[in-house]
Amino acid sequence: AADLGRRARRATDVLARRVTGDYEVDELGFDRELTEAVLLDLLRPLHRRWFRVELRGAEHLPRRGGALLVANHSGTVGIDALMTMVAVHDDAPGGRHLRVLAADLVLAAPVLGDLARRAGITLASPDDAERLLRAGELVGVWPEGYKGVGKHFRDRYRLQRFGRGGFVASALRAGVPIVPCAIVGAEEVYPKIGDLAPLARLLGLPYVPVTPFFPLLGPLGLVPLPSRWVVELGEPVRTDLAPPATADDPAAVLDLADQVRETIQASLHELLLHRRSVWR
């Protein structure tokens, strides 16, 4: 109770100073104080009580300096990135903030886009990625994009293409390691069994999902299913040991991207093999 009271007082003070303008953000809009006092607290009930996220391999994250975390994407609405942010901050040594790279659709959304910027989320562009990595930040990327997060439930835990490997080139140029990350549990949060394509085109969205409960149950169908999650971090890929010109070699970049993808896919298979239940 004392801890809750202390956190509530801190959150109130932080929010009050946002009204008066007495606060600072970095060049990309990240508000560290607001994130720590308010935004992470809003996500923790989902992380700790609903999904019961377990972080494994935390020792593979560097305590300081730049690194690129690369993960599989799923969950229909991209909630996996948010839960990974909380897990890295709360459960890994050093309490680091994961600077997530997101699609422009997220950052352009009213209210949501501003909150995302405040939480340290920025545009998934090579320039922003390299700038953050060179500044010593821990950056997270989900290279499958909409193809991964919006795939049909029958394709769960099957990695989609990683694009052209732009994330690898950014890590190579910044001279930072790549940390593969396998996430199990997010696929079952909103099992996508269909797509309202005409409505998606009307709204300018990549898809409008149909799940066993949405839109059948209306707003109640938006409640995520309480699957149990595991976020497993693998051994870092030492891109800093690659020859200097590797980042400008498309074939080498794609080859390294495929290696990271295969590492994550193998980790997913291993985690699923030993998973006793989706829910506990």
PDB file of C-alpha atoms in Angstrom:
ATOM      1  CA  ALA A   1       0.000   0.000   0.000  1.00  0.00           C
ATOM      2  CA  ALA A   2       2.847   2.375   0.830  1.00  0.00           C
ATOM      3  CA  ASP A   3       4.482   1.644  -2.536  1.00  0.00           C
ATOM      4  CA  LEU A   4       1.212   2.233  -4.399  1.00  0.00           C
ATOM      5  CA  GLY A   5       0.773   5.547  -2.600  1.00  0.00           C
ATOM      6  CA  ARG A   6       4.303   6.636  -3.441  1.00  0.00           C
ATOM      7  CA  ARG A   7       3.866   5.724  -7.096  1.00  0.00           C
ATOM      8  CA  ALA A   8       0.506   7.488  -7.263  1.00  0.00           C
ATOM      9  CA  ARG A   9       2.007  10.680  -5.826  1.00  0.00           C
ATOM     10  CA  ARG A  10       4.882  10.537  -8.285  1.00  0.00           C
ATOM     11  CA  ALA A  11       2.525   9.971 -11.230  1.00  0.00           C
ATOM     12  CA  THR A  12       0.360  12.896 -10.145  1.00  0.00           C
ATOM     13  CA  ASP A  13       3.391  15.169  -9.888  1.00  0.00           C
ATOM     14  CA  VAL A  14       4.692  14.073 -13.302  1.00  0.00           C
ATOM     15  CA  LEU A  15       1.311  14.635 -14.983  1.00  0.00           C
ATOM     16  CA  ALA A  16       0.917  18.047 -13.321  1.00  0.00           C
ATOM     17  CA  ARG A  17       4.262  19.185 -14.736  1.00  0.00           C
ATOM     18  CA  ARG A  18       3.157  18.075 -18.214  1.00  0.00           C
ATOM     19  CA  VAL A  19       0.325  20.593 -17.931  1.00  0.00           C
ATOM     20  CA  THR A  20       2.695  23.430 -17.017  1.00  0.00           C
ATOM     21  CA  GLY A  21       5.318  22.427 -19.589  1.00  0.00           C
ATOM     22  CA  ASP A  22       8.035  21.832 -16.999  1.00  0.00           C
ATOM     23  CA  TYR A  23       9.524  18.657 -18.495  1.00  0.00           C
ATOM     24  CA  GLU A  24      12.018  17.436 -21.094  1.00  0.00           C
ATOM     25  CA  VAL A  25      11.920  15.023 -24.039  1.00  0.00           C
ATOM     26  CA  ASP A  26      14.721  13.869 -26.315  1.00  0.00           C
ATOM     27  CA  GLU A  27      15.027  14.760 -30.003  1.00  0.00           C
ATOM     28  CA  LEU A  28      12.628  11.942 -30.990  1.00  0.00           C
ATOM     29  CA  GLY A  29       9.992  12.806 -28.372  1.00  0.00           C
ATOM     30  CA  PHE A  30      10.906  10.229 -25.707  1.00  0.00           C
ATOM     31  CA  ASP A  31       9.701  11.304 -22.258  1.00  0.00           C
ATOM     32  CA  ARG A  32      11.684   9.079 -19.893  1.00  0.00           C
ATOM     33  CA  GLU A  33      10.079  10.382 -16.692  1.00  0.00           C
ATOM     34  CA  LEU A  34       6.503  10.003 -17.960  1.00  0.00           C
ATOM     35  CA  THR A  35       7.275   6.511 -19.247  1.00  0.00           C
ATOM     36  CA  GLU A  36       8.701   5.345 -15.932  1.00  0.00           C
ATOM     37  CA  ALA A  37       6.098   6.991 -13.688  1.00  0.00           C
ATOM     38  CA  VAL A  38       2.925   6.466 -15.727  1.00  0.00           C
ATOM     39  CA  LEU A  39       3.060   4.562 -19.029  1.00  0.00           C
ATOM     40  CA  LEU A  40       4.892   1.454 -17.812  1.00  0.00           C
ATOM     41  CA  ASP A  41       2.631   1.310 -14.761  1.00  0.00           C
ATOM     42  CA  LEU A  42      -0.396   1.194 -17.060  1.00  0.00           C
ATOM     43  CA  LEU A  43       1.059  -1.815 -18.919  1.00  0.00           C
ATOM     44  CA  ARG A  44       2.305  -3.773 -15.887  1.00  0.00           C
ATOM     45  CA  PRO A  45      -1.050  -5.390 -14.941  1.00  0.00           C
ATOM     46  CA  LEU A  46      -1.182  -6.973 -18.415  1.00  0.00           C
ATOM     47  CA  HIS A  47       2.478  -7.980 -18.226  1.00  0.00           C
ATOM     48  CA  ARG A  48       2.466  -9.434 -14.695  1.00  0.00           C
ATOM     49  CA  ARG A  49      -1.100 -10.587 -14.031  1.00  0.00           C
ATOM     50  CA  TRP A  50      -2.821 -11.200 -17.364  1.00  0.00           C
ATOM     51  CA  PHE A  51      -0.090 -12.592 -19.635  1.00  0.00           C
ATOM     52  CA  ARG A  52       2.349 -13.516 -16.807  1.00  0.00           C
ATOM     53  CA  VAL A  53       5.299 -12.765 -19.082  1.00  0.00           C
ATOM     54  CA  GLU A  54       8.479 -14.700 -18.332  1.00  0.00           C
ATOM     55  CA  LEU A  55      11.757 -13.257 -19.627  1.00  0.00           C
ATOM     56  CA  ARG A  56      14.522 -15.761 -20.336  1.00  0.00           C
ATOM     57  CA  GLY A  57      18.090 -15.096 -21.421  1.00  0.00           C
ATOM     58  CA  ALA A  58      18.216 -11.605 -19.903  1.00  0.00           C
ATOM     59  CA  GLU A  59      21.984 -12.021 -19.502  1.00  0.00           C
ATOM     60  CA  HIS A  60      22.318 -11.666 -23.282  1.00  0.00           C
ATOM     61  CA  LEU A  61      21.271  -8.012 -23.161  1.00  0.00           C
ATOM     62  CA  PRO A  62      24.176  -5.603 -22.658  1.00  0.00           C
ATOM     63  CA  ARG A  63      23.856  -3.467 -19.528  1.00  0.00           C
ATOM     64  CA  ARG A  64      25.087  -0.449 -21.468  1.00  0.00           C
ATOM     65  CA  GLY A  65      25.816   0.554 -25.043  1.00  0.00           C
ATOM     66  CA  GLY A  66      23.858   0.061 -28.230  1.00  0.00           C
ATOM     67  CA  ALA A  67      22.234  -3.226 -29.251  1.00  0.00           C
ATOM     68  CA  LEU A  68      19.455  -4.270 -31.617  1.00  0.00           C
ATOM     69  CA  LEU A  69      16.778  -6.666 -30.349  1.00  0.00           C
ATOM     70  CA  VAL A  70      15.078  -8.501 -33.251  1.00  0.00           C
ATOM     71  CA  ALA A  71      11.832 -10.385 -32.535  1.00  0.00           C
ATOM     72  CA  ASN A  72       9.029 -12.315 -34.217  1.00  0.00           C
ATOM     73  CA  HIS A  73       5.793 -10.344 -34.625  1.00  0.00           C
ATOM     74  CA  SER A  74       2.280 -11.518 -33.749  1.00  0.00           C
ATOM     75  CA  GLY A  75      -0.842 -10.724 -31.762  1.00  0.00           C
ATOM     76  CA  THR A  76      -2.921  -8.914 -34.423  1.00  0.00           C
ATOM     77  CA  VAL A  77      -2.539  -5.505 -32.719  1.00  0.00           C
ATOM     78  CA  GLY A  78       1.203  -5.488 -31.965  1.00  0.00           C
ATOM     79  CA  ILE A  79       0.849  -5.858 -28.197  1.00  0.00           C
ATOM     80  CA  ASP A  80       3.981  -8.048 -28.230  1.00  0.00           C
ATOM     81  CA  ALA A  81       6.194  -4.980 -28.613  1.00  0.00           C
ATOM     82  CA  LEU A  82       4.638  -3.315 -25.551  1.00  0.00           C
ATOM     83  CA  MET A  83       5.034  -6.397 -23.368  1.00  0.00           C
ATOM     84  CA  THR A  84       8.654  -6.774 -24.477  1.00  0.00           C
ATOM     85  CA  MET A  85       9.296  -3.154 -23.494  1.00  0.00           C
ATOM     86  CA  VAL A  86       8.028  -3.852 -19.965  1.00  0.00           C
ATOM     87  CA  ALA A  87       9.919  -7.146 -19.691  1.00  0.00           C
ATOM     88  CA  VAL A  88      13.228  -5.573 -20.715  1.00  0.00           C
ATOM     89  CA  HIS A  89      12.798  -2.643 -18.324  1.00  0.00           C
ATOM     90  CA  ASP A  90      11.537  -4.601 -15.317  1.00  0.00           C
ATOM     91  CA  ASP A  91      13.123  -8.041 -15.604  1.00  0.00           C
ATOM     92  CA  ALA A  92      16.505  -7.546 -17.282  1.00  0.00           C
ATOM     93  CA  PRO A  93      19.557  -6.250 -15.362  1.00  0.00           C
ATOM     94  CA  GLY A  94      20.013  -2.516 -15.687  1.00  0.00           C
ATOM     95  CA  GLY A  95      16.356  -1.555 -16.192  1.00  0.00           C
ATOM     96  CA  ARG A  96      16.967  -0.306 -19.730  1.00  0.00           C
ATOM     97  CA  HIS A  97      14.338   1.256 -21.987  1.00  0.00           C
ATOM     98  CA  LEU A  98      13.668  -0.551 -25.248  1.00  0.00           C
ATOM     99  CA  ARG A  99      13.309   1.978 -28.068  1.00  0.00           C
ATOM    100  CA  VAL A 100      10.823   0.271 -30.379  1.00  0.00           C
ATOM    101  CA  LEU A 101      10.772   0.931 -34.135  1.00  0.00           C
ATOM    102  CA  ALA A 102       7.159   1.103 -35.351  1.00  0.00           C
ATOM    103  CA  ALA A 103       5.189   1.621 -38.556  1.00  0.00           C
ATOM    104  CA  ASP A 104       4.061   5.127 -39.524  1.00  0.00           C
ATOM    105  CA  LEU A 105       0.409   4.060 -39.060  1.00  0.00           C
ATOM    106  CA  VAL A 106       0.997   3.772 -35.299  1.00  0.00           C
ATOM    107  CA  LEU A 107       2.749   7.124 -34.969  1.00  0.00           C
ATOM    108  CA  ALA A 108       0.177   8.931 -37.135  1.00  0.00           C
ATOM    109  CA  ALA A 109      -2.804   7.778 -35.043  1.00  0.00           C
ATOM    110  CA  PRO A 110      -4.460  10.502 -32.918  1.00  0.00           C
ATOM    111  CA  VAL A 111      -3.527  10.332 -29.219  1.00  0.00           C
ATOM    112  CA  LEU A 112      -1.951   6.873 -29.642  1.00  0.00           C
ATOM    113  CA  GLY A 113       0.816   8.309 -31.799  1.00  0.00           C
ATOM    114  CA  ASP A 114       1.727  10.946 -29.217  1.00  0.00           C
ATOM    115  CA  LEU A 115       1.746   8.399 -26.393  1.00  0.00           C
ATOM    116  CA  ALA A 116       3.920   6.113 -28.492  1.00  0.00           C
ATOM    117  CA  ARG A 117       6.460   8.897 -29.061  1.00  0.00           C
ATOM    118  CA  ARG A 118       6.468   9.688 -25.336  1.00  0.00           C
ATOM    119  CA  ALA A 119       7.164   6.003 -24.586  1.00  0.00           C
ATOM    120  CA  GLY A 120      10.256   6.049 -26.809  1.00  0.00           C
ATOM    121  CA  ILE A 121       8.697   4.452 -29.876  1.00  0.00           C
ATOM    122  CA  THR A 122       9.903   5.932 -33.153  1.00  0.00           C
ATOM    123  CA  LEU A 123       9.588   5.437 -36.897  1.00  0.00           C
ATOM    124  CA  ALA A 124      11.016   2.223 -38.325  1.00  0.00           C
ATOM    125  CA  SER A 125      13.523   3.956 -40.589  1.00  0.00           C
ATOM    126  CA  PRO A 126      17.246   3.207 -41.063  1.00  0.00           C
ATOM    127  CA  ASP A 127      18.185   6.775 -40.115  1.00  0.00           C
ATOM    128  CA  ASP A 128      16.360   6.734 -36.765  1.00  0.00           C
ATOM    129  CA  ALA A 129      17.557   3.207 -36.003  1.00  0.00           C
ATOM    130  CA  GLU A 130      21.190   4.039 -36.665  1.00  0.00           C
ATOM    131  CA  ARG A 131      20.971   7.314 -34.733  1.00  0.00           C
ATOM    132  CA  LEU A 132      19.635   5.533 -31.641  1.00  0.00           C
ATOM    133  CA  LEU A 133      22.132   2.678 -31.876  1.00  0.00           C
ATOM    134  CA  ARG A 134      25.077   5.055 -32.213  1.00  0.00           C
ATOM    135  CA  ALA A 135      23.777   6.930 -29.166  1.00  0.00           C
ATOM    136  CA  GLY A 136      24.059   3.721 -27.135  1.00  0.00           C
ATOM    137  CA  GLU A 137      20.341   2.907 -26.994  1.00  0.00           C
ATOM    138  CA  LEU A 138      18.739  -0.520 -26.882  1.00  0.00           C
ATOM    139  CA  VAL A 139      16.528  -0.680 -29.987  1.00  0.00           C
ATOM    140  CA  GLY A 140      13.771  -3.199 -30.763  1.00  0.00           C
ATOM    141  CA  VAL A 141      12.572  -4.137 -34.247  1.00  0.00           C
ATOM    142  CA  TRP A 142       9.910  -6.560 -35.511  1.00  0.00           C
ATOM    143  CA  PRO A 143      10.985  -7.043 -39.170  1.00  0.00           C
ATOM    144  CA  GLU A 144       7.952  -9.073 -40.272  1.00  0.00           C
ATOM    145  CA  GLY A 145       5.792  -5.938 -39.985  1.00  0.00           C
ATOM    146  CA  TYR A 146       2.105  -6.302 -40.865  1.00  0.00           C
ATOM    147  CA  LYS A 147       2.788  -9.673 -42.510  1.00  0.00           C
ATOM    148  CA  GLY A 148       3.692 -11.077 -39.111  1.00  0.00           C
ATOM    149  CA  VAL A 149       1.318  -9.313 -36.765  1.00  0.00           C
ATOM    150  CA  GLY A 150      -1.686  -9.809 -39.057  1.00  0.00           C
ATOM    151  CA  LYS A 151      -1.177 -13.397 -40.212  1.00  0.00           C
ATOM    152  CA  HIS A 152      -3.917 -16.052 -39.988  1.00  0.00           C
ATOM    153  CA  PHE A 153      -4.039 -18.178 -36.841  1.00  0.00           C
ATOM    154  CA  ARG A 154      -3.271 -21.304 -38.867  1.00  0.00           C
ATOM    155  CA  ASP A 155       0.148 -19.747 -39.666  1.00  0.00           C
ATOM    156  CA  ARG A 156       1.003 -19.015 -36.040  1.00  0.00           C
ATOM    157  CA  TYR A 157       4.679 -19.172 -35.097  1.00  0.00           C
ATOM    158  CA  ARG A 158       5.741 -19.407 -38.729  1.00  0.00           C
ATOM    159  CA  LEU A 159       8.026 -16.475 -39.406  1.00  0.00           C
ATOM    160  CA  GLN A 160       7.298 -14.346 -42.448  1.00  0.00           C
ATOM    161  CA  ARG A 161       9.968 -12.692 -44.596  1.00  0.00           C
ATOM    162  CA  PHE A 162      12.262 -10.150 -42.930  1.00  0.00           C
ATOM    163  CA  GLY A 163      12.210  -7.752 -45.872  1.00  0.00           C
ATOM    164  CA  ARG A 164      15.551  -6.548 -47.253  1.00  0.00           C
ATOM    165  CA  GLY A 165      17.434  -6.746 -43.973  1.00  0.00           C
ATOM    166  CA  GLY A 166      17.626  -3.023 -43.335  1.00  0.00           C
ATOM    167  CA  PHE A 167      17.861  -3.650 -39.592  1.00  0.00           C
ATOM    168  CA  VAL A 168      21.037  -5.671 -40.132  1.00  0.00           C
ATOM    169  CA  ALA A 169      22.644  -2.856 -42.125  1.00  0.00           C
ATOM    170  CA  SER A 170      21.840  -0.380 -39.331  1.00  0.00           C
ATOM    171  CA  ALA A 171      23.444  -2.649 -36.717  1.00  0.00           C
ATOM    172  CA  LEU A 172      26.504  -3.171 -38.923  1.00  0.00           C
ATOM    173  CA  ARG A 173      27.000   0.552 -39.488  1.00  0.00           C
ATOM    174  CA  ALA A 174      26.592   1.302 -35.781  1.00  0.00           C
ATOM    175  CA  GLY A 175      28.859  -1.603 -34.799  1.00  0.00           C
ATOM    176  CA  VAL A 176      26.417  -3.072 -32.270  1.00  0.00           C
ATOM    177  CA  PRO A 177      25.320  -6.672 -31.590  1.00  0.00           C
ATOM    178  CA  ILE A 178      21.987  -8.140 -32.713  1.00  0.00           C
ATOM    179  CA  VAL A 179      20.033  -9.989 -29.998  1.00  0.00           C
ATOM    180  CA  PRO A 180      17.512 -12.521 -31.419  1.00  0.00           C
ATOM    181  CA  CYS A 181      14.236 -12.635 -29.484  1.00  0.00           C
ATOM    182  CA  ALA A 182      11.565 -15.369 -29.646  1.00  0.00           C
ATOM    183  CA  ILE A 183       8.104 -14.572 -28.235  1.00  0.00           C
ATOM    184  CA  VAL A 184       5.620 -17.351 -27.490  1.00  0.00           C
ATOM    185  CA  GLY A 185       2.099 -16.578 -26.272  1.00  0.00           C
ATOM    186  CA  ALA A 186       1.198 -13.507 -28.302  1.00  0.00           C
ATOM    187  CA  GLU A 187      -0.258 -15.546 -31.184  1.00  0.00           C
ATOM    188  CA  GLU A 188      -3.145 -16.679 -28.965  1.00  0.00           C
ATOM    189  CA  VAL A 189      -4.146 -13.233 -27.681  1.00  0.00           C
ATOM    190  CA  TYR A 190      -6.399 -12.408 -30.658  1.00  0.00           C
ATOM    191  CA  PRO A 191      -6.586 -15.530 -32.879  1.00  0.00           C
ATOM    192  CA  LYS A 192      -7.160 -14.123 -36.363  1.00  0.00           C
ATOM    193  CA  ILE A 193      -9.457 -16.389 -38.405  1.00  0.00           C
ATOM    194  CA  GLY A 194     -10.601 -13.891 -41.011  1.00  0.00           C
ATOM    195  CA  ASP A 195     -10.336 -10.349 -42.369  1.00  0.00           C
ATOM    196  CA  LEU A 196     -12.963  -7.696 -43.118  1.00  0.00           C
ATOM    197  CA  ALA A 197     -11.088  -6.505 -46.204  1.00  0.00           C
ATOM    198  CA  PRO A 198     -13.720  -4.014 -47.516  1.00  0.00           C
ATOM    199  CA  LEU A 199     -13.863  -2.290 -44.111  1.00  0.00           C
ATOM    200  CA  ALA A 200     -10.070  -2.247 -43.931  1.00  0.00           C
ATOM    201  CA  ARG A 201      -9.836  -0.503 -47.318  1.00  0.00           C
ATOM    202  CA  LEU A 202     -12.475   2.007 -46.240  1.00  0.00           C
ATOM    203  CA  LEU A 203     -10.546   2.839 -43.062  1.00  0.00           C
ATOM    204  CA  GLY A 204      -7.134   2.795 -44.720  1.00  0.00           C
ATOM    205  CA  LEU A 205      -5.912  -0.073 -42.518  1.00  0.00           C
ATOM    206  CA  PRO A 206      -3.837  -3.110 -43.529  1.00  0.00           C
ATOM    207  CA  TYR A 207      -6.602  -5.387 -42.194  1.00  0.00           C
ATOM    208  CA  VAL A 208      -9.587  -5.521 -39.822  1.00  0.00           C
ATOM    209  CA  PRO A 209      -9.322  -8.867 -38.050  1.00  0.00           C
ATOM    210  CA  VAL A 210     -12.061 -11.373 -37.368  1.00  0.00           C
ATOM    211  CA  THR A 211     -11.449 -13.493 -34.254  1.00  0.00           C
ATOM    212  CA  PRO A 212     -13.648 -16.100 -32.533  1.00  0.00           C
ATOM    213  CA  PHE A 213     -15.013 -13.263 -30.358  1.00  0.00           C
ATOM    214  CA  PHE A 214     -14.753 -10.119 -32.516  1.00  0.00           C
ATOM    215  CA  PRO A 215     -16.912  -8.628 -33.943  1.00  0.00           C
ATOM    216  CA  LEU A 216     -19.399 -11.293 -32.731  1.00  0.00           C
ATOM    217  CA  LEU A 217     -19.281 -10.119 -29.092  1.00  0.00           C
ATOM    218  CA  GLY A 218     -18.798  -6.433 -29.861  1.00  0.00           C
ATOM    219  CA  PRO A 219     -16.499  -4.523 -27.453  1.00  0.00           C
ATOM    220  CA  LEU A 220     -16.232  -7.606 -25.220  1.00  0.00           C
ATOM    221  CA  GLY A 221     -14.444  -9.321 -28.093  1.00  0.00           C
ATOM    222  CA  LEU A 222     -11.606  -6.808 -27.773  1.00  0.00           C
ATOM    223  CA  VAL A 223     -10.529  -8.265 -24.411  1.00  0.00           C
ATOM    224  CA  PRO A 224      -7.265 -10.151 -25.056  1.00  0.00           C
ATOM    225  CA  LEU A 225      -7.182 -13.830 -24.149  1.00  0.00           C
ATOM    226  CA  PRO A 226      -4.975 -14.524 -21.088  1.00  0.00           C
ATOM    227  CA  SER A 227      -2.298 -16.674 -22.724  1.00  0.00           C
ATOM    228  CA  ARG A 228       0.930 -17.239 -20.838  1.00  0.00           C
ATOM    229  CA  TRP A 229       3.971 -15.662 -22.505  1.00  0.00           C
ATOM    230  CA  VAL A 230       7.652 -16.483 -22.743  1.00  0.00           C
ATOM    231  CA  VAL A 231      10.098 -13.928 -24.141  1.00  0.00           C
ATOM    232  CA  GLU A 232      13.441 -15.629 -24.793  1.00  0.00           C
ATOM    233  CA  LEU A 233      16.597 -13.721 -25.718  1.00  0.00           C
ATOM    234  CA  GLY A 234      19.312 -15.588 -27.599  1.00  0.00           C
ATOM    235  CA  GLU A 235      23.057 -15.164 -27.795  1.00  0.00           C
ATOM    236  CA  PRO A 236      24.048 -11.897 -29.510  1.00  0.00           C
ATOM    237  CA  VAL A 237      25.210 -11.890 -33.118  1.00  0.00           C
ATOM    238  CA  ARG A 238      28.486  -9.940 -33.125  1.00  0.00           C
ATOM    239  CA  THR A 239      28.005  -7.656 -36.117  1.00  0.00           C
ATOM    240  CA  ASP A 240      30.794  -5.456 -34.761  1.00  0.00           C
ATOM    241  CA  LEU A 241      33.249  -8.160 -35.842  1.00  0.00           C
ATOM    242  CA  ALA A 242      32.162  -7.999 -39.500  1.00  0.00           C
ATOM    243  CA  PRO A 243      34.373  -6.290 -42.122  1.00  0.00           C
ATOM    244  CA  PRO A 244      33.645  -2.539 -42.461  1.00  0.00           C
ATOM    245  CA  ALA A 245      32.116  -2.811 -45.953  1.00  0.00           C
ATOM    246  CA  THR A 246      29.604  -5.544 -45.024  1.00  0.00           C
ATOM    247  CA  ALA A 247      26.749  -3.047 -44.520  1.00  0.00           C
ATOM    248  CA  ASP A 248      27.039  -2.023 -48.188  1.00  0.00           C
ATOM    249  CA  ASP A 249      26.940  -5.593 -49.499  1.00  0.00           C
ATOM    250  CA  PRO A 250      23.243  -6.503 -50.120  1.00  0.00           C
ATOM    251  CA  ALA A 251      23.993 -10.233 -50.358  1.00  0.00           C
ATOM    252  CA  ALA A 252      25.891 -10.270 -47.061  1.00  0.00           C
ATOM    253  CA  VAL A 253      23.174  -8.239 -45.340  1.00  0.00           C
ATOM    254  CA  LEU A 254      20.415 -10.586 -46.544  1.00  0.00           C
ATOM    255  CA  ASP A 255      22.451 -13.613 -45.524  1.00  0.00           C
ATOM    256  CA  LEU A 256      22.890 -12.273 -41.995  1.00  0.00           C
ATOM    257  CA  ALA A 257      19.178 -11.354 -41.794  1.00  0.00           C
ATOM    258  CA  ASP A 258      18.291 -14.920 -42.779  1.00  0.00           C
ATOM    259  CA  GLN A 259      20.618 -16.263 -40.090  1.00  0.00           C
ATOM    260  CA  VAL A 260      18.868 -14.165 -37.444  1.00  0.00           C
ATOM    261  CA  ARG A 261      15.467 -15.255 -38.761  1.00  0.00           C
ATOM    262  CA  GLU A 262      16.447 -18.942 -38.660  1.00  0.00           C
ATOM    263  CA  THR A 263      17.760 -18.542 -35.107  1.00  0.00           C
ATOM    264  CA  ILE A 264      14.446 -17.057 -33.946  1.00  0.00           C
ATOM    265  CA  GLN A 265      12.427 -19.746 -35.773  1.00  0.00           C
ATOM    266  CA  ALA A 266      14.479 -22.506 -34.140  1.00  0.00           C
ATOM    267  CA  SER A 267      13.940 -20.915 -30.713  1.00  0.00           C
ATOM    268  CA  LEU A 268      10.190 -20.761 -31.329  1.00  0.00           C
ATOM    269  CA  HIS A 269      10.109 -24.464 -32.238  1.00  0.00           C
ATOM    270  CA  GLU A 270      12.035 -25.329 -29.084  1.00  0.00           C
ATOM    271  CA  LEU A 271       9.781 -23.238 -26.841  1.00  0.00           C
ATOM    272  CA  LEU A 272       6.614 -24.693 -28.366  1.00  0.00           C
ATOM    273  CA  LEU A 273       7.966 -28.236 -28.006  1.00  0.00           C
ATOM    274  CA  HIS A 274       8.302 -27.783 -24.245  1.00  0.00           C
ATOM    275  CA  ARG A 275       5.186 -25.663 -23.673  1.00  0.00           C
ATOM    276  CA  ARG A 276       2.748 -27.548 -21.438  1.00  0.00           C
ATOM    277  CA  SER A 277      -0.227 -25.243 -21.917  1.00  0.00           C
ATOM    278  CA  VAL A 278      -1.211 -22.068 -23.720  1.00  0.00           C
ATOM    279  CA  TRP A 279      -2.852 -20.726 -20.571  1.00  0.00           C
ATOM    280  CA  ARG A 280      -0.640 -21.725 -17.634  1.00  0.00           C
TER     281      ARG A 280
END
